[in-house]
Coordinates of C-alpha atoms in Angstrom, one line a residue:
Chain Y
X1431 CA -30.1 10.0 -7.6
X1432 CA -27.1 10.4 -9.8
X1433 CA -25.2 8.0 -7.5
X1434 CA -28.0 5.4 -7.9
X1435 CA -28.1 5.7 -11.7
X1436 CA -24.3 5.4 -12.0
X1437 CA -24.4 2.4 -9.7
X1438 CA -27.0 0.6 -11.8
X1439 CA -25.2 1.4 -15.1
X1440 CA -21.9 0.2 -13.6
X1441 CA -23.4 -3.1 -12.4
X1442 CA -25.0 -3.6 -15.8
X1443 CA -21.7 -3.0 -17.6
X1444 CA -20.0 -5.4 -15.2
X1445 CA -22.4 -8.2 -16.0
X1446 CA -22.4 -7.6 -19.7
X1447 CA -18.6 -7.4 -20.0
X1448 CA -18.2 -10.4 -17.6
X1449 CA -20.5 -12.7 -19.5
X1450 CA -19.2 -11.6 -22.9
X1451 CA -15.6 -12.1 -21.9
X1452 CA -16.3 -15.5 -20.4
X1453 CA -18.1 -16.6 -23.6
X1454 CA -15.3 -15.2 -25.7
X1455 CA -12.5 -16.8 -23.8
X1456 CA -14.2 -20.2 -23.7
X1457 CA -14.6 -20.0 -27.5
X1458 CA -11.0 -18.8 -28.1
X1459 CA -9.2 -21.1 -25.7
X1460 CA -7.7 -24.4 -26.9
X1461 CA -9.8 -27.5 -25.9
X1462 CA -7.7 -28.6 -23.0
X1463 CA -7.9 -25.2 -21.3
X1464 CA -11.6 -24.9 -21.8
X1465 CA -12.7 -26.4 -18.4
X1466 CA -10.7 -23.7 -16.6
X1467 CA -12.7 -21.0 -18.2
X1468 CA -16.0 -22.7 -17.8
X1469 CA -16.3 -22.3 -14.1
X1470 CA -14.4 -19.1 -13.8
X1471 CA -16.3 -16.5 -11.8
X1472 CA -17.8 -13.5 -13.4
X1473 CA -15.5 -11.2 -11.5
X1474 CA -12.4 -13.0 -13.0
X1475 CA -13.6 -12.8 -16.6
X1476 CA -14.5 -9.1 -16.1
X1477 CA -11.0 -8.6 -14.8
X1478 CA -9.3 -10.4 -17.7
X1479 CA -11.4 -8.4 -20.2
X1480 CA -10.4 -5.1 -18.5
X1481 CA -6.7 -6.0 -18.4
X1482 CA -6.8 -6.9 -22.1
X1483 CA -8.3 -3.5 -23.0
X1484 CA -5.6 -1.7 -21.0
X1485 CA -2.8 -3.6 -22.7
X1486 CA -4.2 -2.9 -26.2
X1487 CA -4.7 0.8 -25.4
X1488 CA -1.2 1.0 -23.9
X1489 CA 0.4 -0.6 -27.0
X1490 CA -1.6 1.3 -29.6
X1491 CA -1.7 4.6 -27.7
X1492 CA -0.2 6.8 -30.6
X1493 CA -2.6 5.2 -33.1
X1494 CA -5.8 5.6 -31.0
X1495 CA -5.1 9.0 -29.4
X1496 CA -6.8 11.9 -31.4
X1497 CA -4.0 14.4 -30.6
X1498 CA -0.4 14.5 -29.5
X1499 CA 0.6 13.8 -25.9
X1500 CA 1.9 17.2 -24.9
X1501 CA 0.1 19.3 -27.6
X1502 CA -1.6 22.5 -26.3
X1503 CA -4.8 22.8 -28.3
X1504 CA -6.9 25.5 -26.9
X1505 CA -8.4 27.1 -23.8
X1506 CA -8.0 25.5 -20.4
X1507 CA -10.7 23.4 -18.8
X1508 CA -13.0 23.2 -21.9
X1509 CA -16.2 21.3 -21.3
X1510 CA -16.9 17.8 -22.8
X1511 CA -17.7 18.5 -26.4
X1512 CA -16.3 17.5 -29.8
X1513 CA -13.5 17.5 -30.8
X1514 CA -12.3 17.3 -27.1
X1515 CA -14.7 14.6 -26.0
X1516 CA -13.4 14.7 -22.4
X1517 CA -12.5 18.4 -22.4
X1518 CA -9.1 19.9 -21.8
X1519 CA -6.8 20.2 -18.8
X1520 CA -5.4 23.2 -17.1
X1521 CA -2.9 23.8 -19.9
X1522 CA -5.4 23.2 -22.7
X1523 CA -4.2 19.7 -23.5
X1524 CA -6.8 17.1 -24.7
X1525 CA -7.9 15.0 -21.7
X1526 CA -8.8 11.9 -23.7
X1527 CA -5.4 11.9 -25.4
X1528 CA -3.6 12.2 -22.1
X1529 CA -5.7 9.4 -20.5
X1530 CA -4.7 7.1 -23.4
X1531 CA -1.0 8.0 -23.2
X1532 CA -1.3 7.6 -19.4
X1533 CA -2.1 3.9 -19.9
X1534 CA 1.2 3.5 -21.6
X1535 CA 3.3 5.6 -19.2
X1536 CA 1.8 4.8 -15.8
X1537 CA 1.1 1.1 -16.4
X1538 CA 4.4 0.6 -18.3
X1539 CA 6.5 2.1 -15.5
X1540 CA 4.6 0.2 -12.8
X1541 CA 5.1 -3.0 -14.8
X1542 CA 8.8 -2.4 -15.3
X1543 CA 9.2 -1.7 -11.5
X1544 CA 7.3 -4.8 -10.5
X1545 CA 9.3 -6.9 -12.9
X1546 CA 12.6 -5.5 -11.4
X1547 CA 11.4 -6.0 -7.8
X1548 CA 10.4 -9.5 -8.7
X1549 CA 13.6 -10.6 -10.4
X1550 CA 15.7 -9.2 -7.6
X1551 CA 13.5 -10.4 -4.7
X1552 CA 12.9 -13.9 -6.0
X1553 CA 16.4 -14.6 -7.1
X1554 CA 17.9 -13.4 -3.8
X1555 CA 15.2 -15.2 -1.8
X1556 CA 15.6 -18.5 -3.5
X1557 CA 19.4 -18.2 -3.4
X1558 CA 19.2 -17.5 0.4
X1559 CA 17.1 -20.5 0.9
X1560 CA 19.4 -22.6 -1.1
X1561 CA 22.7 -21.4 0.4
X1562 CA 21.5 -21.2 4.0
X1563 CA 24.1 -20.3 6.7
X1564 CA 25.4 -16.8 7.2
X1565 CA 24.3 -15.5 3.7
X1566 CA 20.7 -16.4 4.5
X1567 CA 20.9 -15.0 8.0
X1568 CA 22.5 -11.8 6.9
X1569 CA 20.1 -11.1 4.0
X1570 CA 17.0 -12.1 6.1
X1571 CA 17.8 -9.9 9.0
X1572 CA 18.5 -7.0 6.7
X1573 CA 15.2 -7.5 5.0
X1574 CA 13.5 -7.7 8.4
X1575 CA 15.0 -4.4 9.4
X1576 CA 13.9 -2.7 6.2
X1577 CA 10.4 -4.1 6.4
X1578 CA 10.0 -2.6 9.9
X1579 CA 9.7 0.8 8.2
X1580 CA 6.4 1.5 6.5
X1581 CA 6.9 1.2 2.7
X1582 CA 5.6 4.7 1.7
X1583 CA 7.6 6.4 4.4
X1584 CA 10.8 4.5 3.4
X1585 CA 10.2 5.4 -0.3
X1586 CA 9.8 9.1 0.6
X1587 CA 13.0 9.0 2.6
X1588 CA 14.9 7.5 -0.3
X1589 CA 13.4 9.9 -2.8
X1590 CA 14.5 12.8 -0.6
X1591 CA 18.1 11.5 -0.6
X1592 CA 18.4 10.5 -4.3
X1593 CA 16.1 13.2 -5.7
X1594 CA 13.0 12.7 -7.8
X1595 CA 13.2 11.4 -11.3
X1596 CA 11.5 8.5 -13.1
X1597 CA 14.7 6.4 -12.9
X1598 CA 15.1 6.9 -9.1
X1599 CA 11.4 6.3 -8.7
X1600 CA 11.6 2.9 -10.4
X1601 CA 14.7 1.9 -8.5
X1602 CA 13.4 3.1 -5.1
X1603 CA 10.0 1.4 -5.4
X1604 CA 11.6 -1.7 -6.8
X1605 CA 14.0 -1.9 -3.9
X1606 CA 11.3 -1.4 -1.3
X1607 CA 9.0 -4.0 -2.9
X1608 CA 11.8 -6.5 -3.5
X1609 CA 12.1 -7.0 0.3
X1610 CA 8.4 -8.2 0.3
X1611 CA 9.0 -10.5 -2.6
X1612 CA 12.2 -11.8 -1.0
X1613 CA 10.2 -12.9 2.1
X1614 CA 7.7 -14.9 0.1
X1615 CA 10.3 -16.4 -2.3
X1616 CA 12.5 -17.5 0.5
X1617 CA 9.7 -19.2 2.5
X1618 CA 8.4 -21.0 -0.7
X1619 CA 11.9 -22.1 -1.7
X1620 CA 12.7 -23.3 1.8
X1621 CA 9.9 -25.9 1.4
X1622 CA 11.4 -27.0 -1.9
X1623 CA 15.1 -27.2 -1.2
X1624 CA 14.5 -30.1 1.3
X1625 CA 13.0 -32.3 -1.5
X1626 CA 14.7 -35.4 -2.8
X1627 CA 15.0 -34.2 -6.3
X1628 CA 17.1 -31.2 -5.2
X1629 CA 19.4 -33.6 -3.4
X1630 CA 19.6 -35.7 -6.5
X1631 CA 20.4 -32.7 -8.7
X1632 CA 23.1 -31.6 -6.2
X1633 CA 24.6 -35.1 -6.3
X1634 CA 24.6 -34.9 -10.1
X1635 CA 26.9 -31.9 -9.6
X1636 CA 24.6 -29.2 -10.8
X1637 CA 25.5 -25.6 -9.9
X1638 CA 23.3 -23.2 -7.9
X1639 CA 22.2 -21.3 -11.0
X1640 CA 20.9 -24.5 -12.6
X1641 CA 19.1 -25.5 -9.4
X1642 CA 17.4 -22.1 -9.2
X1643 CA 16.4 -22.0 -12.8
X1644 CA 15.5 -25.6 -13.6
X1645 CA 14.5 -27.2 -10.3
X1646 CA 13.2 -24.6 -7.8
X1647 CA 11.6 -21.9 -10.0
X1648 CA 9.2 -24.2 -11.9
X1649 CA 7.9 -25.6 -8.6
X1650 CA 7.6 -22.2 -7.0
X1651 CA 5.7 -20.7 -10.0
X1652 CA 2.1 -20.8 -8.7
X1653 CA 2.5 -18.7 -5.5
X1654 CA 5.0 -16.4 -7.2
X1655 CA 2.6 -15.6 -10.1
X1656 CA -0.2 -14.7 -7.7
X1657 CA 2.3 -12.6 -5.8
X1658 CA 3.3 -10.9 -9.0
X1659 CA -0.3 -9.7 -9.5
X1660 CA -0.7 -8.5 -6.0
X1661 CA 2.7 -6.8 -6.1
X1662 CA 1.8 -5.1 -9.3
X1663 CA -1.3 -3.6 -7.6
X1664 CA 0.8 -2.3 -4.7
X1665 CA 3.5 -0.9 -7.0
X1666 CA 0.9 0.7 -9.3
X1667 CA -0.9 2.3 -6.3
X1668 CA 2.3 3.6 -4.7
X1669 CA 3.6 5.1 -8.0
X1670 CA 0.2 6.7 -8.5
X1671 CA 0.2 8.0 -5.0
X1672 CA 3.7 9.4 -5.3
X1673 CA 2.9 11.0 -8.7
X1674 CA -0.2 12.5 -7.1
X1675 CA 1.9 13.9 -4.3
X1676 CA 4.1 15.5 -7.0
X1677 CA 7.1 13.3 -6.3
X1678 CA 6.7 10.7 -9.1
X1679 CA 6.4 10.9 -12.8
X1680 CA 6.9 14.6 -13.9
X1681 CA 4.3 16.7 -15.7
X1682 CA 5.1 16.8 -19.5
X1683 CA 4.7 13.0 -19.4
X1684 CA 1.0 12.1 -19.3
X1685 CA 0.5 10.2 -16.0
X1686 CA -2.7 9.4 -14.2
X1687 CA -1.6 10.2 -10.7
X1688 CA -0.3 13.7 -11.6
X1689 CA -3.3 14.3 -13.9
X1690 CA -5.6 14.0 -10.9
X1691 CA -3.4 16.5 -8.9
X1692 CA -3.2 19.0 -11.8
X1693 CA -6.9 19.2 -12.4
X1694 CA -8.2 18.6 -8.8
X1695 CA -9.6 22.2 -8.6
X1696 CA -12.3 21.2 -11.1
X1697 CA -13.8 18.9 -8.4
X1698 CA -14.8 21.9 -6.3
X1699 CA -17.0 23.0 -9.2
X1700 CA -18.7 19.6 -9.4
X1701 CA -16.9 18.5 -12.5
X1702 CA -15.9 14.8 -12.5
X1703 CA -13.1 15.1 -15.1
X1704 CA -10.3 14.7 -12.6
X1705 CA -11.9 11.5 -11.3
X1706 CA -11.4 9.8 -14.7
X1707 CA -7.6 9.1 -14.3
X1708 CA -8.2 8.1 -10.7
X1709 CA -11.0 5.8 -11.8
X1710 CA -8.7 4.3 -14.5
X1711 CA -6.2 3.5 -11.8
X1712 CA -8.9 2.0 -9.6
X1713 CA -10.4 -0.1 -12.4
X1714 CA -7.1 -1.7 -13.3
X1715 CA -6.2 -2.6 -9.7
X1716 CA -9.7 -4.0 -9.2
X1717 CA -9.4 -6.1 -12.3
X1718 CA -6.0 -7.5 -11.4
X1719 CA -7.2 -8.3 -7.9
X1720 CA -10.2 -10.1 -9.2
X1721 CA -8.0 -12.3 -11.5
X1722 CA -5.5 -13.0 -8.7
X1723 CA -8.3 -13.9 -6.3
X1724 CA -9.6 -16.4 -8.8
X1725 CA -6.1 -17.9 -9.5
X1726 CA -5.5 -18.2 -5.7
X1727 CA -8.7 -20.0 -5.2
X1728 CA -8.0 -22.4 -8.1
X1729 CA -4.4 -23.1 -6.8
X1730 CA -5.5 -23.8 -3.3
X1731 CA -8.5 -25.8 -4.3
X1732 CA -10.6 -23.6 -2.0
X1733 CA -14.2 -23.7 -2.8
X1734 CA -15.5 -22.9 0.7
Chain V
X887 CA 1.3 -13.9 35.9
X888 CA 5.1 -13.5 36.1
X889 CA 5.2 -15.4 32.8
X890 CA 3.2 -12.7 31.1
X891 CA 5.4 -9.9 32.5
X892 CA 8.5 -11.8 31.3
X893 CA 7.0 -12.1 27.8
X894 CA 6.1 -8.4 27.8
X895 CA 9.6 -7.5 28.9
X896 CA 11.1 -9.7 26.1
X897 CA 8.9 -8.1 23.5
X898 CA 9.8 -4.6 24.7
X899 CA 13.5 -5.4 24.5
X900 CA 13.0 -6.8 21.0
X901 CA 11.0 -3.6 20.1
X902 CA 13.8 -1.4 21.4
X903 CA 16.3 -3.3 19.3
X904 CA 14.1 -2.9 16.2
X905 CA 13.8 0.8 16.9
X906 CA 17.6 1.1 17.2
X907 CA 18.1 -0.7 13.9
X908 CA 15.5 1.5 12.2
X909 CA 17.2 4.7 13.5
X910 CA 20.5 3.4 12.0
X911 CA 18.8 2.7 8.6
X912 CA 17.1 6.1 8.5
X913 CA 20.2 7.9 9.5
X914 CA 22.5 5.7 7.3
X915 CA 20.4 6.1 4.2
X916 CA 22.0 9.5 3.5
X917 CA 25.4 7.7 3.4
X918 CA 24.3 5.7 0.4
X919 CA 24.6 8.8 -1.7
X920 CA 27.8 8.7 -3.8
X921 CA 29.8 11.9 -3.4
X922 CA 28.9 14.9 -1.3
X923 CA 25.5 15.5 0.2
X924 CA 26.0 19.3 0.3
X925 CA 26.8 19.5 -3.4
X926 CA 23.9 17.2 -4.3
X927 CA 21.5 19.5 -2.4
X928 CA 22.8 22.8 -3.6
X929 CA 23.5 21.8 -7.2
X930 CA 26.6 22.3 -9.4
X931 CA 26.5 26.0 -9.4
X932 CA 27.0 26.4 -5.6
X933 CA 30.1 28.3 -4.4
X934 CA 32.7 26.9 -2.1
X935 CA 31.6 29.1 0.8
X936 CA 27.9 28.1 0.7
X937 CA 29.0 24.4 0.4
X938 CA 31.3 24.8 3.4
X939 CA 28.5 26.5 5.4
X940 CA 26.0 23.8 4.6
X941 CA 28.5 21.1 5.5
X942 CA 29.1 22.9 8.8
X943 CA 25.4 23.1 9.5
X944 CA 24.7 19.5 8.7
X945 CA 27.9 18.5 10.6
X946 CA 29.2 16.7 7.5
X947 CA 32.8 17.3 8.6
X948 CA 32.5 14.7 11.4
X949 CA 32.8 11.0 10.7
X950 CA 29.4 9.2 10.3
X951 CA 29.4 7.4 13.7
X952 CA 30.0 10.6 15.5
X953 CA 27.2 12.3 13.6
X954 CA 24.8 9.4 14.3
X955 CA 25.6 9.5 18.0
X956 CA 24.9 13.3 18.2
X957 CA 21.7 12.9 16.2
X958 CA 20.5 9.9 18.4
X959 CA 21.2 11.6 21.7
X960 CA 19.5 14.7 20.4
X961 CA 16.4 12.8 19.3
X962 CA 16.2 11.0 22.7
X963 CA 15.9 14.4 24.3
X964 CA 13.3 15.6 21.9
X965 CA 15.7 17.7 19.8
X966 CA 15.5 16.7 16.2
X967 CA 17.8 19.4 14.9
X968 CA 17.0 22.4 12.6
X969 CA 15.0 22.4 9.4
X970 CA 17.2 23.3 6.4
X971 CA 14.3 25.1 4.6
X972 CA 12.9 27.2 7.4
X973 CA 15.8 27.3 9.9
X974 CA 13.3 26.5 12.7
X975 CA 13.8 23.8 15.2
X976 CA 12.1 20.6 13.9
X977 CA 10.5 19.8 17.3
X978 CA 8.6 23.0 17.0
X979 CA 7.4 22.2 13.5
X980 CA 6.4 18.7 14.4
X981 CA 4.8 19.4 17.8
X982 CA 1.2 20.4 17.1
X983 CA 1.1 18.6 13.8
X984 CA 1.8 15.3 15.5
X985 CA -1.2 15.9 17.7
X986 CA -3.4 16.6 14.6
X987 CA -2.3 13.5 12.8
X988 CA -2.8 11.3 15.9
X989 CA -6.3 12.8 16.2
X990 CA -7.1 12.0 12.6
X991 CA -5.8 8.4 12.9
X992 CA -7.7 7.8 16.2
X993 CA -10.9 9.3 14.7
X994 CA -10.6 7.0 11.7
X995 CA -9.9 4.0 14.0
X996 CA -12.9 4.8 16.2
X997 CA -15.1 4.7 13.1
X998 CA -13.5 1.7 11.3
X999 CA -12.8 -0.8 14.0
X1000 CA -16.4 -1.3 15.2
X1001 CA -17.8 -1.1 11.7
X1002 CA -15.4 -3.7 10.3
X1003 CA -15.9 -6.1 13.2
X1004 CA -19.6 -5.9 12.9
X1005 CA -19.5 -6.4 9.1
X1006 CA -17.0 -9.3 9.4
X1007 CA -19.1 -11.1 12.0
X1008 CA -22.2 -10.7 10.0
X1009 CA -20.5 -11.9 6.8
X1010 CA -19.2 -15.0 8.6
X1011 CA -22.7 -15.6 10.1
X1012 CA -24.5 -15.4 6.8
X1013 CA -21.7 -16.8 4.7
X1014 CA -22.4 -17.5 1.0
X1015 CA -25.5 -15.3 1.3
X1016 CA -26.1 -12.3 -1.0
X1017 CA -24.9 -10.1 1.8
X1018 CA -21.6 -12.0 2.1
X1019 CA -20.9 -12.0 -1.6
X1020 CA -21.8 -8.4 -2.1
X1021 CA -19.7 -7.2 0.9
X1022 CA -16.8 -9.4 -0.2
X1023 CA -16.8 -8.0 -3.8
X1024 CA -17.2 -4.4 -2.4
X1025 CA -14.3 -5.0 0.0
X1026 CA -12.0 -6.3 -2.8
X1027 CA -13.0 -3.2 -4.8
X1028 CA -12.3 -0.8 -1.9
X1029 CA -8.9 -2.3 -1.3
X1030 CA -7.9 -1.6 -4.9
X1031 CA -8.9 2.1 -4.9
X1032 CA -6.2 4.7 -4.5
X1033 CA -6.9 6.8 -1.4
X1034 CA -7.2 10.0 -3.4
X1035 CA -9.9 8.5 -5.6
X1036 CA -12.0 7.7 -2.5
X1037 CA -11.3 11.1 -1.1
X1038 CA -12.4 13.0 -4.2
X1039 CA -15.5 10.9 -4.6
X1040 CA -16.4 11.8 -1.1
X1041 CA -15.7 15.5 -1.8
X1042 CA -17.8 15.4 -4.9
X1043 CA -20.6 13.7 -3.1
X1044 CA -20.6 15.1 0.4
X1045 CA -18.7 18.4 0.2
X1046 CA -20.4 19.6 -3.0
X1047 CA -23.8 19.4 -1.4
X1048 CA -22.4 21.5 1.5
X1049 CA -22.8 18.8 4.1
X1050 CA -19.2 18.7 5.2
X1051 CA -16.2 21.0 4.5
X1052 CA -13.6 19.7 2.1
X1053 CA -10.7 21.5 3.7
X1054 CA -9.7 21.4 7.3
X1055 CA -8.5 24.5 9.1
X1056 CA -7.3 24.2 12.6
X1057 CA -6.7 27.4 14.6
X1058 CA -6.3 27.9 18.4
X1059 CA -10.0 28.6 18.6
X1060 CA -11.1 25.3 17.1
X1061 CA -13.2 23.3 19.6
X1062 CA -13.2 19.5 19.6
X1063 CA -16.8 19.5 18.2
X1064 CA -15.7 21.7 15.3
X1065 CA -12.8 19.5 14.7
X1066 CA -14.9 16.3 14.7
X1067 CA -17.2 17.9 12.1
X1068 CA -14.5 19.4 9.9
X1069 CA -12.2 16.3 10.0
X1070 CA -15.1 14.0 9.2
X1071 CA -14.4 13.6 5.5
X1072 CA -10.7 12.7 5.9
X1073 CA -11.5 10.3 8.7
X1074 CA -14.3 8.7 6.5
X1075 CA -11.8 8.3 3.6
X1076 CA -9.3 6.5 5.9
X1077 CA -12.2 4.4 7.3
X1078 CA -13.3 3.2 3.9
X1079 CA -9.8 2.3 2.9
X1080 CA -9.0 0.2 6.0
X1081 CA -12.4 -1.3 6.8
X1082 CA -12.4 -3.6 3.8
X1083 CA -9.2 -5.4 4.8
X1084 CA -10.2 -5.7 8.4
X1085 CA -13.6 -7.0 7.5
X1086 CA -12.2 -9.7 5.2
X1087 CA -9.7 -10.9 7.8
X1088 CA -12.3 -10.9 10.6
X1089 CA -14.6 -13.0 8.4
X1090 CA -11.8 -15.4 7.5
X1091 CA -10.7 -15.8 11.1
X1092 CA -14.2 -16.7 12.3
X1093 CA -14.9 -19.0 9.4
X1094 CA -11.7 -20.8 10.1
X1095 CA -12.9 -21.5 13.7
X1096 CA -16.4 -22.6 12.6
X1097 CA -14.9 -25.9 11.4
X1098 CA -13.6 -26.8 15.0
X1099 CA -15.2 -29.7 16.9
X1100 CA -16.3 -27.5 19.8
X1101 CA -18.3 -25.3 17.5
X1102 CA -20.1 -28.4 16.1
X1103 CA -20.8 -29.5 19.7
X1104 CA -22.3 -26.1 20.5
X1105 CA -24.4 -26.3 17.3
X1106 CA -25.6 -29.9 18.1
X1107 CA -26.7 -28.7 21.6
X1108 CA -29.2 -26.6 19.6
X1109 CA -27.6 -23.2 20.1
X1110 CA -28.7 -20.4 17.8
X1111 CA -26.1 -19.5 15.1
X1112 CA -25.8 -16.0 16.5
X1113 CA -24.9 -17.3 20.0
X1114 CA -22.5 -19.8 18.6
X1115 CA -20.6 -17.1 16.7
X1116 CA -20.7 -14.5 19.5
X1117 CA -20.0 -16.7 22.5
X1118 CA -17.8 -19.5 21.1
X1119 CA -16.2 -18.3 17.9
X1120 CA -15.4 -14.6 18.5
X1121 CA -13.5 -15.0 21.8
X1122 CA -11.2 -17.5 20.2
X1123 CA -10.8 -15.5 17.0
X1124 CA -9.6 -12.5 19.1
X1125 CA -5.9 -13.0 18.6
X1126 CA -5.9 -12.9 14.7
X1127 CA -8.5 -10.1 14.8
X1128 CA -6.3 -8.0 17.2
X1129 CA -3.4 -8.5 14.9
X1130 CA -5.3 -7.4 11.8
X1131 CA -6.7 -4.3 13.6
X1132 CA -3.2 -3.3 14.7
X1133 CA -1.8 -3.9 11.3
X1134 CA -4.4 -1.7 9.8
X1135 CA -3.9 1.0 12.4
X1136 CA -0.3 0.9 11.4
X1137 CA -1.5 1.2 7.8
X1138 CA -3.5 4.3 8.8
X1139 CA -0.2 6.0 9.7
X1140 CA 1.0 5.8 6.1
X1141 CA -2.4 6.3 4.5
X1142 CA -2.7 9.5 6.4
X1143 CA 0.0 11.1 4.2
X1144 CA -2.1 11.2 1.0
X1145 CA -5.3 12.0 2.7
X1146 CA -3.8 14.9 4.5
X1147 CA -2.6 16.4 1.2
X1148 CA -6.1 16.0 -0.4
X1149 CA -7.9 17.7 2.5
X1150 CA -5.1 20.2 3.3
X1151 CA -5.1 18.8 6.8
X1152 CA -2.3 20.4 8.9
X1153 CA -0.6 17.1 10.0
X1154 CA 2.7 15.4 9.8
X1155 CA 2.1 13.8 6.4
X1156 CA 1.7 17.1 4.7
X1157 CA 4.8 18.4 6.5
X1158 CA 6.7 15.4 5.2
X1159 CA 5.6 15.9 1.6
X1160 CA 6.7 19.5 1.7
X1161 CA 10.0 18.5 3.2
X1162 CA 10.5 15.8 0.5
X1163 CA 9.8 18.3 -2.2
X1164 CA 12.3 20.8 -0.7
X1165 CA 14.8 17.9 0.0
X1166 CA 14.8 19.0 3.6
X1167 CA 16.6 15.9 4.9
X1168 CA 16.6 16.5 8.7
X1169 CA 12.8 17.0 8.7
X1170 CA 12.2 13.9 6.5
X1171 CA 14.5 11.8 8.8
X1172 CA 12.7 13.1 11.9
X1173 CA 9.2 12.4 10.6
X1174 CA 10.2 9.0 9.1
X1175 CA 11.5 8.1 12.5
X1176 CA 8.3 9.1 14.2
X1177 CA 6.1 7.2 11.7
X1178 CA 8.3 4.1 11.9
X1179 CA 8.3 4.2 15.7
X1180 CA 4.5 4.4 15.8
X1181 CA 4.4 1.4 13.4
X1182 CA 6.8 -0.7 15.5
X1183 CA 4.9 0.2 18.7
X1184 CA 1.6 -0.8 17.3
X1185 CA 3.0 -4.1 16.1
X1186 CA 4.4 -4.7 19.5
X1187 CA 1.1 -3.9 21.1
X1188 CA -0.6 -6.3 18.8
X1189 CA 1.9 -9.0 19.6
X1190 CA 1.4 -8.6 23.4
X1191 CA -2.4 -8.3 23.2
X1192 CA -2.9 -11.4 21.0
X1193 CA -0.6 -13.4 23.4
X1194 CA -2.6 -12.3 26.4
X1195 CA -6.0 -13.2 24.8
X1196 CA -4.7 -16.6 23.6
X1197 CA -2.6 -18.3 26.3
X1198 CA -1.7 -21.0 23.9
X1199 CA 0.7 -18.6 22.1
X1200 CA 2.6 -18.2 25.4
X1201 CA 4.4 -21.4 24.9
X1202 CA 5.5 -21.0 21.3
X1203 CA 9.2 -20.9 20.7

């Protein structure tokens, strides 16, 4: 029964947010972008609205949060009642506050990692496609070898060797994911470097760096942007999984993955509080996936 | 027929080469660490004697190629070395747990493969219907969920009511029936996580084929849509479907890590997490090698099977 009710409420919220966001975006967008928003599917407008809310919460975290991030305020595991609207965790810290700060920490770290993986992977990939020869062969075979090992397993191996801290976490996940970005960037760039305008730019005497920045990147943008969204989801999920396993972001920092782990015992008593941070992770990945799906459909002109 | 055997032989050789490179990467990763591994593991306060003892135990005094050769020959004979945390032989630690993990992965595969193929075929058959749209949106949602979220929802929903146990205990007296019952929730979690992806790919593969002329011919003959899909589309979509199934089974191997921790399932994943927490490098290397080999073997199997079901692939370069 409870499942059914929450399903209906969830669907209702989805439609309301979706419609409202679509109307809002259409009104706010400049005239020449308006057609894009007119036939955007409901899932995409819902996704955009959710992403917007997360970004606002992450930026304004200290202003919105009712208490301090690491403040111990009272008994452990208090039920949902004012002033702790979502109760307290196992150390007596306010759950709502930690959820809000988690948006800043978890999403921020995932975003930084994705950006790092992206810059490294795409620059190397495009460079390999441009240079060709032994550089391309060497890098590509190395990436093939690294990709033959499952990502999570490889990250675990690297974390064992370098130890677990936030910095190593970012570097390790970025390195593992950069191999995937490299593959895509290289294959996209390979289609571009044979174009006449690249030949023309080369004959003008432009250097490699100029070619990458001014000629290739602008033409490779559409697939790379979609890949950025998908990559963010993967990175976000793997960072959360590692934090959940106790190997990622460390306790005093509020983080959604480790919050689930710390409070998991509550679930055996039928309390859904530990599911909130997990749900926050799930909602953001769903939202990003919806938006990427829409962008991919638009880019490929697929209407089925 | 000889052509098929030659192809299989080629792929096997390639797989062996990949495995060799993986073993070099897994072993060589420790060399990336600047400075001394022994000091890194024991911390700054370690005395010279303990450092020397650890170096001796890990064989750090030999040059890297010699250590790699000793490690590799040991592994090939089933000897993975000794765990640093418990001082037990690793093969002993890994032995029964490997069986448990394989059981869980196979259990999840037995549930998810038929389910996702059925759903995929139905979605392709009734495409753009309410069923198709709903299952597509649900699949996209399920792909985005972290495994532990799915696991805890299932615990809250099915274990709270007392239907299934939320923890798995395996002792010598556990029968297969008990095991199937008590491992149901972890298997269901894995099923939900991989089914979405397999279903979407099955649907895409079949819809891709529905545009071909021979399908139109079959339709013009007056065949029922069900028969067109089952007799004409599915056999030709087998190659991509097999690929997707194998990829997802390979995904199960890594998904198993998180799920085992949630359900306290005594498998390899949990052992690996403990080893990572203790920085027990030989154990992590051994398990990483096992997981990576399984991954490579599954990909190899997919490659061979999809070539056998689609003879056109035989002549690709």
